[in-house]
PDB file of C-alpha atoms in Angstrom:
ATOM      1  CA  MET A   1      -4.371  15.657 -13.207  1.00 48.00           C
ATOM      2  CA  ALA A   2      -1.796  16.377 -10.499  1.00 53.00           C
ATOM      3  CA  ASP A   3      -0.622  13.851  -7.946  1.00 59.00           C
ATOM      4  CA  ARG A   4      -2.795  13.733  -4.815  1.00 70.00           C
ATOM      5  CA  GLN A   5      -1.618  12.095  -1.626  1.00 76.00           C
ATOM      6  CA  ARG A   6      -2.889  12.088   1.914  1.00 86.00           C
ATOM      7  CA  ALA A   7      -2.810  10.233   5.171  1.00 91.00           C
ATOM      8  CA  LEU A   8      -6.041   8.578   6.246  1.00 92.00           C
ATOM      9  CA  PRO A   9      -7.186   8.074   9.824  1.00 95.00           C
ATOM     10  CA  VAL A  10      -6.617   4.639  11.315  1.00 96.00           C
ATOM     11  CA  ALA A  11      -9.756   3.144  12.901  1.00 95.00           C
ATOM     12  CA  ALA A  12      -9.377   2.592  16.649  1.00 95.00           C
ATOM     13  CA  ASP A  13      -9.768  -1.191  16.258  1.00 95.00           C
ATOM     14  CA  LEU A  14      -6.797  -1.267  13.870  1.00 94.00           C
ATOM     15  CA  LEU A  15      -4.416   0.873  15.944  1.00 96.00           C
ATOM     16  CA  PRO A  16      -2.703  -2.117  17.606  1.00 95.00           C
ATOM     17  CA  TRP A  17      -1.843  -3.410  14.114  1.00 95.00           C
ATOM     18  CA  ILE A  18      -1.610  -0.425  11.765  1.00 96.00           C
ATOM     19  CA  ALA A  19       0.604   2.607  12.431  1.00 96.00           C
ATOM     20  CA  GLY A  20      -0.600   4.637   9.456  1.00 96.00           C
ATOM     21  CA  ILE A  21      -2.529   4.577   6.190  1.00 94.00           C
ATOM     22  CA  GLY A  22      -1.612   6.526   3.097  1.00 90.00           C
ATOM     23  CA  MET A  23      -3.500   6.890  -0.153  1.00 86.00           C
ATOM     24  CA  ALA A  24      -2.237   8.373  -3.382  1.00 81.00           C
ATOM     25  CA  GLU A  25      -3.616   8.937  -6.823  1.00 77.00           C
ATOM     26  CA  LEU A  26      -0.654   9.613  -9.061  1.00 69.00           C
ATOM     27  CA  GLY A  27      -1.410  11.954 -11.924  1.00 65.00           C
ATOM     28  CA  THR A  28      -1.788  11.233 -15.587  1.00 60.00           C
ATOM     29  CA  ALA A  29       1.017  13.503 -16.789  1.00 59.00           C
ATOM     30  CA  GLU A  30       3.098  12.120 -19.653  1.00 59.00           C
ATOM     31  CA  VAL A  31       6.276  12.407 -17.588  1.00 57.00           C
ATOM     32  CA  ALA A  32       5.882  11.487 -13.934  1.00 59.00           C
ATOM     33  CA  PRO A  33       8.570  12.568 -11.482  1.00 62.00           C
ATOM     34  CA  ALA A  34      10.562   9.933  -9.643  1.00 66.00           C
ATOM     35  CA  LEU A  35       9.275   9.002  -6.204  1.00 69.00           C
ATOM     36  CA  THR A  36      11.489   8.689  -3.150  1.00 74.00           C
ATOM     37  CA  THR A  37      10.890   6.507  -0.116  1.00 78.00           C
ATOM     38  CA  ALA A  38      12.934   7.038   3.026  1.00 87.00           C
ATOM     39  CA  PRO A  39      14.359   4.192   5.105  1.00 92.00           C
ATOM     40  CA  ASP A  40      11.662   2.714   7.353  1.00 90.00           C
ATOM     41  CA  THR A  41      11.845   0.040  10.043  1.00 90.00           C
ATOM     42  CA  ALA A  42       8.204  -0.946   9.544  1.00 91.00           C
ATOM     43  CA  ALA A  43       6.845  -3.414   7.038  1.00 93.00           C
ATOM     44  CA  SER A  44       3.998  -2.268   4.806  1.00 94.00           C
ATOM     45  CA  LEU A  45       1.080  -3.841   3.007  1.00 93.00           C
ATOM     46  CA  VAL A  46       0.643  -1.974  -0.274  1.00 91.00           C
ATOM     47  CA  TYR A  47      -2.055  -2.191  -2.930  1.00 88.00           C
ATOM     48  CA  ARG A  48      -0.963  -0.601  -6.200  1.00 85.00           C
ATOM     49  CA  ALA A  49      -3.138  -0.398  -9.289  1.00 81.00           C
ATOM     50  CA  GLU A  50      -2.219   1.059 -12.644  1.00 76.00           C
ATOM     51  CA  ALA A  51      -4.618   2.335 -15.259  1.00 71.00           C
ATOM     52  CA  SER A  52      -3.313  -0.336 -17.624  1.00 69.00           C
ATOM     53  CA  GLY A  53      -4.293  -3.382 -15.581  1.00 68.00           C
ATOM     54  CA  PRO A  54      -5.326  -5.042 -12.346  1.00 71.00           C
ATOM     55  CA  GLY A  55      -3.680  -4.193  -9.071  1.00 82.00           C
ATOM     56  CA  GLU A  56      -1.626  -6.301  -6.742  1.00 86.00           C
ATOM     57  CA  LEU A  57      -1.125  -6.560  -2.990  1.00 89.00           C
ATOM     58  CA  MET A  58       2.523  -6.496  -1.983  1.00 91.00           C
ATOM     59  CA  VAL A  59       4.273  -6.940   1.352  1.00 92.00           C
ATOM     60  CA  LEU A  60       7.220  -4.563   1.634  1.00 92.00           C
ATOM     61  CA  GLY A  61       9.829  -5.386   4.208  1.00 92.00           C
ATOM     62  CA  PRO A  62      11.710  -2.908   6.343  1.00 92.00           C
ATOM     63  CA  ARG A  63      13.933  -0.602   4.271  1.00 92.00           C
ATOM     64  CA  THR A  64      17.508   0.090   5.351  1.00 95.00           C
ATOM     65  CA  LYS A  65      18.093   2.672   2.632  1.00 93.00           C
ATOM     66  CA  ALA A  66      16.128   5.135   0.557  1.00 89.00           C
ATOM     67  CA  ALA A  67      14.626   3.959  -2.720  1.00 81.00           C
ATOM     68  CA  TYR A  68      14.058   5.922  -5.902  1.00 78.00           C
ATOM     69  CA  PHE A  69      11.702   4.753  -8.607  1.00 67.00           C
ATOM     70  CA  THR A  70       9.442   5.920 -11.379  1.00 70.00           C
ATOM     71  CA  ARG A  71       5.840   4.933 -11.873  1.00 67.00           C
ATOM     72  CA  ASP A  72       3.345   4.873 -14.665  1.00 69.00           C
ATOM     73  CA  PRO A  73       0.845   7.730 -14.936  1.00 67.00           C
ATOM     74  CA  GLY A  74      -2.579   6.866 -13.518  1.00 70.00           C
ATOM     75  CA  THR A  75      -1.252   4.744 -10.641  1.00 77.00           C
ATOM     76  CA  TRP A  76      -3.407   4.447  -7.502  1.00 79.00           C
ATOM     77  CA  CYS A  77      -1.862   3.278  -4.243  1.00 84.00           C
ATOM     78  CA  LEU A  78      -3.034   2.388  -0.724  1.00 87.00           C
ATOM     79  CA  SER A  79      -0.344   1.712   1.872  1.00 91.00           C
ATOM     80  CA  LEU A  80      -0.742   0.365   5.412  1.00 94.00           C
ATOM     81  CA  SER A  81       2.265   0.703   7.690  1.00 95.00           C
ATOM     82  CA  ILE A  82       2.376  -2.335   9.978  1.00 95.00           C
ATOM     83  CA  ARG A  83       3.321  -1.735  13.607  1.00 94.00           C
ATOM     84  CA  PRO A  84       6.671  -3.267  14.583  1.00 90.00           C
ATOM     85  CA  GLY A  85       6.251  -6.790  15.947  1.00 89.00           C
ATOM     86  CA  ARG A  86       2.900  -7.366  14.235  1.00 93.00           C
ATOM     87  CA  GLY A  87       4.101  -8.669  10.860  1.00 90.00           C
ATOM     88  CA  GLN A  88       4.606 -12.224  12.129  1.00 89.00           C
ATOM     89  CA  LEU A  89       1.030 -12.355  13.443  1.00 90.00           C
ATOM     90  CA  LEU A  90      -0.506 -10.658  10.412  1.00 87.00           C
ATOM     91  CA  PHE A  91       1.356 -12.444   7.611  1.00 86.00           C
ATOM     92  CA  GLY A  92       2.128 -15.762   9.279  1.00 85.00           C
ATOM     93  CA  ARG A  93       5.897 -15.333   8.978  1.00 86.00           C
ATOM     94  CA  SER A  94       8.585 -12.884   9.959  1.00 87.00           C
ATOM     95  CA  VAL A  95       8.990  -9.807   7.786  1.00 87.00           C
ATOM     96  CA  ARG A  96      12.717  -9.780   8.603  1.00 88.00           C
ATOM     97  CA  VAL A  97      13.220 -12.038   5.586  1.00 90.00           C
ATOM     98  CA  LEU A  98      11.904  -9.154   3.476  1.00 90.00           C
ATOM     99  CA  THR A  99      14.408  -6.511   4.553  1.00 93.00           C
ATOM    100  CA  ASP A 100      14.913  -4.327   1.470  1.00 93.00           C
ATOM    101  CA  ARG A 101      12.600  -6.606  -0.549  1.00 92.00           C
ATOM    102  CA  ALA A 102       8.970  -6.907  -1.554  1.00 90.00           C
ATOM    103  CA  VAL A 103       6.852  -9.966  -2.332  1.00 91.00           C
ATOM    104  CA  PRO A 104       3.303 -10.362  -3.618  1.00 91.00           C
ATOM    105  CA  LEU A 105       0.993 -11.216  -0.715  1.00 89.00           C
ATOM    106  CA  ARG A 106      -0.328 -14.044  -2.906  1.00 87.00           C
ATOM    107  CA  ALA A 107       3.059 -15.785  -2.515  1.00 87.00           C
ATOM    108  CA  TRP A 108       2.363 -16.085   1.219  1.00 85.00           C
ATOM    109  CA  TRP A 109      -1.437 -16.389   1.355  1.00 83.00           C
ATOM    110  CA  GLY A 110      -2.216 -18.008  -1.990  1.00 82.00           C
ATOM    111  CA  GLY A 111      -5.555 -17.411  -3.706  1.00 78.00           C
ATOM    112  CA  SER A 112      -7.215 -16.257  -0.485  1.00 75.00           C
ATOM    113  CA  VAL A 113      -6.210 -12.678  -1.362  1.00 80.00           C
ATOM    114  CA  ASP A 114      -8.297 -12.619  -4.553  1.00 78.00           C
ATOM    115  CA  ASP A 115     -11.494 -11.265  -2.921  1.00 77.00           C
ATOM    116  CA  LEU A 116      -9.546  -8.541  -1.137  1.00 79.00           C
ATOM    117  CA  VAL A 117      -7.811  -7.541  -4.376  1.00 76.00           C
ATOM    118  CA  ALA A 118     -11.198  -7.363  -6.137  1.00 76.00           C
ATOM    119  CA  ASP A 119     -12.566  -5.082  -3.394  1.00 75.00           C
ATOM    120  CA  LEU A 120      -9.518  -2.824  -3.602  1.00 75.00           C
ATOM    121  CA  ALA A 121      -9.792  -2.694  -7.396  1.00 70.00           C
ATOM    122  CA  GLY A 122     -13.296  -1.300  -6.939  1.00 67.00           C
ATOM    123  CA  LEU A 123     -11.929   1.447  -4.706  1.00 64.00           C
ATOM    124  CA  ALA A 124      -9.176   2.241  -7.190  1.00 59.00           C
ATOM    125  CA  ALA A 125     -11.811   2.833  -9.866  1.00 58.00           C
ATOM    126  CA  GLU A 126     -13.347   5.633  -7.756  1.00 60.00           C
ATOM    127  CA  PRO A 127     -11.799   9.097  -7.853  1.00 54.00           C
ATOM    128  CA  LEU A 128      -9.805  10.099  -4.786  1.00 50.00           C
ATOM    129  CA  ALA A 129     -12.111  12.537  -3.033  1.00 51.00           C
ATOM    130  CA  GLU A 130     -11.068  15.400  -0.851  1.00 52.00           C
ATOM    131  CA  PRO A 131     -11.753  14.813   2.866  1.00 50.00           C
ATOM    132  CA  GLY A 132     -15.436  15.092   3.671  1.00 54.00           C
ATOM    133  CA  THR A 133     -16.679  14.869   0.079  1.00 51.00           C
ATOM    134  CA  GLY A 134     -17.232  11.111  -0.315  1.00 51.00           C
ATOM    135  CA  GLY A 135     -15.579   8.760  -2.789  1.00 48.00           C
ATOM    136  CA  ALA A 136     -12.587   6.515  -2.319  1.00 47.00           C
ATOM    137  CA  GLY A 137     -10.774   7.043   0.914  1.00 45.00           C
ATOM    138  CA  GLN A 138     -13.817   7.967   2.923  1.00 43.00           C
ATOM    139  CA  ALA A 139     -14.796   5.771   5.829  1.00 40.00           C
ATOM    140  CA  ARG A 140     -17.528   3.367   4.895  1.00 35.00           C
TER     141      ARG A 140
END
């Protein structure tokens, strides 16, 4: 299966908090190409699940430089770009301490993220549908 990525619409109620949502299902090829992320002043909340195990919610701080990394085949990812100035209110602490770093959300919120992770794991188990065809990524 080839990599499939797309931007999802942000619900009107979330627009003051979320600048964008991206979803990707990264193919099952034996050799996956390296991914590149450009510098970004926004923090992100990212859920990443691999075929080999449970997923995890991570808070990614602002990035001052590009990053290059590889990933395991079968990875599923949902990324929410947090509007500047909203990280403190959303996470309960400044995301400035995360510049060029990432931490598990559990480190900040404790076990209260477990239900959210379970819900996201259920979405990751669904195939990534094309717009308008149902499946993961469609508005519920």
